[in-house]
Short mmCIF file of C-alpha atoms in Angstrom, two decimals:
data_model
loop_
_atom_site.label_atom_id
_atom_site.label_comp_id
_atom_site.label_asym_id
_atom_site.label_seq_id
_atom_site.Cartn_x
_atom_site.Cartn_y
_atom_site.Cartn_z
CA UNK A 1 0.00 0.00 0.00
CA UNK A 2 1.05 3.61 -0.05
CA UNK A 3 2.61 5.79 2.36
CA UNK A 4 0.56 8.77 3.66
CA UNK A 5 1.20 11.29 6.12
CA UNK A 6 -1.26 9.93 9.33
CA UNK A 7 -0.22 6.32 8.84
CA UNK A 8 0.51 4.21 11.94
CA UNK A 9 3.07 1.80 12.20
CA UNK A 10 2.84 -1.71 13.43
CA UNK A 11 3.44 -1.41 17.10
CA UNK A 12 6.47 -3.49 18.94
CA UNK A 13 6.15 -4.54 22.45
CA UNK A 14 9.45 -5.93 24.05
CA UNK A 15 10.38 -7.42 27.62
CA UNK A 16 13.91 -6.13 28.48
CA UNK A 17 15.05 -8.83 31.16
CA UNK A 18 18.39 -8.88 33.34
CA UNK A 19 19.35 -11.76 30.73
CA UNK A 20 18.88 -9.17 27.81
CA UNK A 21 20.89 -6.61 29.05
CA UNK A 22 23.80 -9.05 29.99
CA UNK A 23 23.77 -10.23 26.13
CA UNK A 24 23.65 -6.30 24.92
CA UNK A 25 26.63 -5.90 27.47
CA UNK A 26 28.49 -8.78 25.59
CA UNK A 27 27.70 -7.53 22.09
CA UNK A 28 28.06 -4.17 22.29
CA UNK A 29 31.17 -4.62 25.14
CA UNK A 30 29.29 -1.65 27.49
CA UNK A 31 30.11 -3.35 30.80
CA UNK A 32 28.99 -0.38 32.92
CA UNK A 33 27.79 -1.89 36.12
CA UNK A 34 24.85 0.39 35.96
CA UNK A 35 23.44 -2.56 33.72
CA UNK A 36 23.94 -5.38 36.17
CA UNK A 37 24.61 -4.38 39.44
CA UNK A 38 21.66 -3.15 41.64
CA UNK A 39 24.39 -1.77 44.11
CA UNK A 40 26.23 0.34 41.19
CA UNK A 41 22.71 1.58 40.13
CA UNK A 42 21.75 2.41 43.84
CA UNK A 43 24.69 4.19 44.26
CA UNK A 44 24.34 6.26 41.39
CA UNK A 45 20.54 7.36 42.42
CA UNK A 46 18.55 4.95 40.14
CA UNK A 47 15.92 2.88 40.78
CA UNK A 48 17.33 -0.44 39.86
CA UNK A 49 19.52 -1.30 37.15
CA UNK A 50 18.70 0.07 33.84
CA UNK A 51 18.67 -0.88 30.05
CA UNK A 52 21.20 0.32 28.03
CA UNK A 53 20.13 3.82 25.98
CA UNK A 54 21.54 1.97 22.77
CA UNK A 55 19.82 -1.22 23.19
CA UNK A 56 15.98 0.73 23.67
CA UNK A 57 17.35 2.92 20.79
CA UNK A 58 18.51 0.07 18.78
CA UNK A 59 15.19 -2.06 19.57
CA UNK A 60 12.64 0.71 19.06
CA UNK A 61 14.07 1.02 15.23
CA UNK A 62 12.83 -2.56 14.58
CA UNK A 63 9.12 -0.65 14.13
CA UNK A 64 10.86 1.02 11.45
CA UNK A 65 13.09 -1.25 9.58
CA UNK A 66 9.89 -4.19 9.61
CA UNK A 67 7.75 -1.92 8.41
CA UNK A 68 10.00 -0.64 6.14
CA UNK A 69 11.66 -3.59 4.63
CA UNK A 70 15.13 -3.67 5.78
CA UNK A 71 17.61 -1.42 7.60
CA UNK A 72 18.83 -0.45 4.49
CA UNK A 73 15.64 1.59 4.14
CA UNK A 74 16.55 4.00 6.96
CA UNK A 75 18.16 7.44 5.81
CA UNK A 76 18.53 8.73 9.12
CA UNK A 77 17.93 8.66 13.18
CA UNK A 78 17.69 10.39 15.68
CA UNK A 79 16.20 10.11 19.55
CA UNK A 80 16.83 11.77 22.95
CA UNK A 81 16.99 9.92 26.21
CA UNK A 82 14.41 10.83 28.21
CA UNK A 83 13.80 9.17 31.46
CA UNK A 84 15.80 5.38 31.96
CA UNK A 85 14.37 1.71 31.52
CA UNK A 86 14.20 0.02 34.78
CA UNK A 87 14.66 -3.52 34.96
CA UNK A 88 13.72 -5.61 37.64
CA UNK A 89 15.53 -9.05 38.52
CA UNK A 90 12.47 -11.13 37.99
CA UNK A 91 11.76 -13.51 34.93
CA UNK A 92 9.18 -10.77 33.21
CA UNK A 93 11.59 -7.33 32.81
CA UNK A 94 10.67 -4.32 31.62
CA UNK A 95 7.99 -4.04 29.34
CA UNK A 96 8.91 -1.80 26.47
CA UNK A 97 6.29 -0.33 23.70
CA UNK A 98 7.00 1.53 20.79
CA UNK A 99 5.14 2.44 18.18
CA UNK A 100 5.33 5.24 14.83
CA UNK A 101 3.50 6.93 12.85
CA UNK A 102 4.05 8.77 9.49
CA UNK A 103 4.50 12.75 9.85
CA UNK A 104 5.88 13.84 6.86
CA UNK A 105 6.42 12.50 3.36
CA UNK A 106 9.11 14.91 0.84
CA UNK A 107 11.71 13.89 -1.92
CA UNK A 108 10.65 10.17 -1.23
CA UNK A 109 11.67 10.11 2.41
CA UNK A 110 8.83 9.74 4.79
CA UNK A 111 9.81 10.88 8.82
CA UNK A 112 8.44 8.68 10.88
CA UNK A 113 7.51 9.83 14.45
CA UNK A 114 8.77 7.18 17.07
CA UNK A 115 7.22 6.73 20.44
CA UNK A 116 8.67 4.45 23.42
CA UNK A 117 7.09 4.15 26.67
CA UNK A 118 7.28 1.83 29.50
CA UNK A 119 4.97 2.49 31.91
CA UNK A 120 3.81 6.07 32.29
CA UNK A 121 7.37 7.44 31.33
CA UNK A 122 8.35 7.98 28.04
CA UNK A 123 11.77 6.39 27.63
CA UNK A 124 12.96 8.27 24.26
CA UNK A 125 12.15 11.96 23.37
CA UNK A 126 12.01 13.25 19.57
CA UNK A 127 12.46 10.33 18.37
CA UNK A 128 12.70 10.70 14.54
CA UNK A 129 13.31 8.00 11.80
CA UNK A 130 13.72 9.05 7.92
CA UNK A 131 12.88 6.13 5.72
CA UNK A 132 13.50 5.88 1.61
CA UNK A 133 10.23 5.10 0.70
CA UNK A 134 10.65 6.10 -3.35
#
C-alpha cells in the first residue's frame, strides 16, 4: 500500500530482562555496572539497574526497519533519552512499547515519528526516523 502522512506503524512490544541486558553488554562490550549491578545503580541514584540507551534505541528502530523492509531503508535517526528503563531481577523485565507513525512525506523520504514508553514514562524523546520510501 502507499505511504501517507497519518499512517501508523505496526506497534512493537518488548520485555527487556536482566538476561537481555547481559547479552547487549556482551555484544556491544558496554560493561557499565549500571546494567547489572543493583548496588552500582543504587549508588548512582537509580531505581534499579537500567537498560542500556543503545539497546531501547537500537530495539525501538525494529518498528521502522519491519515496516519498512530492511535497515537499508533508513536514511537517518535520531532520539533523545528521556527518562531510563528500569529492569527488575524477575523472569518478566521491563515491558517496552514503541510504536510510529508517518508525519511527513518529501523527496521520497517519509519521517516517521517514534514513540517508546514503558509504563507512564516515556523512555525516548524526539524520536525521529527518515525512511527511503521512493
Amino acid at each position: 500500500g502507499s505511504v501517507e502522512v497519518g499512517t501508523v506503524l505496526p506497534p512493537l512490544s518488548v520485555h527487556f530482562t536482566r538476561a537481555t541486558l547481559v547479552r547487549y553488554a556482551g555484544a556491544s562490550t558496554d560493561f557499565n555496572p549500571i546494567h547489572w549491578s543493583d548496588r552500582a545503580a543504587s549508588d548512582l541514584g537509580l531505581p534499579s539497574v537500567i537498560a542500556h540507551g543503545m539497546l531501547t534505541m537500537g530495539t525501538g528502530l525494529r518498528v521502522v526497519t519491519e515496516w519498512a523492509g530492511g535497515a537499508d531503508r533508513i536514511a537517518s535517526y535520531y532520539v533523545r533519552f528521556t527518562k531510563p528503563v528500569p529492569v527488575p531481577d524477575d523472569d518478566t523485565g521491563a515491558l517496552v512499547e514503541f510504536s510510529g507513525t508517518v508525519t511527513k512525506i518529501e523527496d521520497g523520504i517519509a519521517t516517521v515519528a517514534l514513540q517508546a514508553t514503558c509504563g507512564e514514562a516515556k523512555v525516548l524523546g524526539s524520536a525521529s526516523v527518515e525512511v527511503l520510501v521512493a
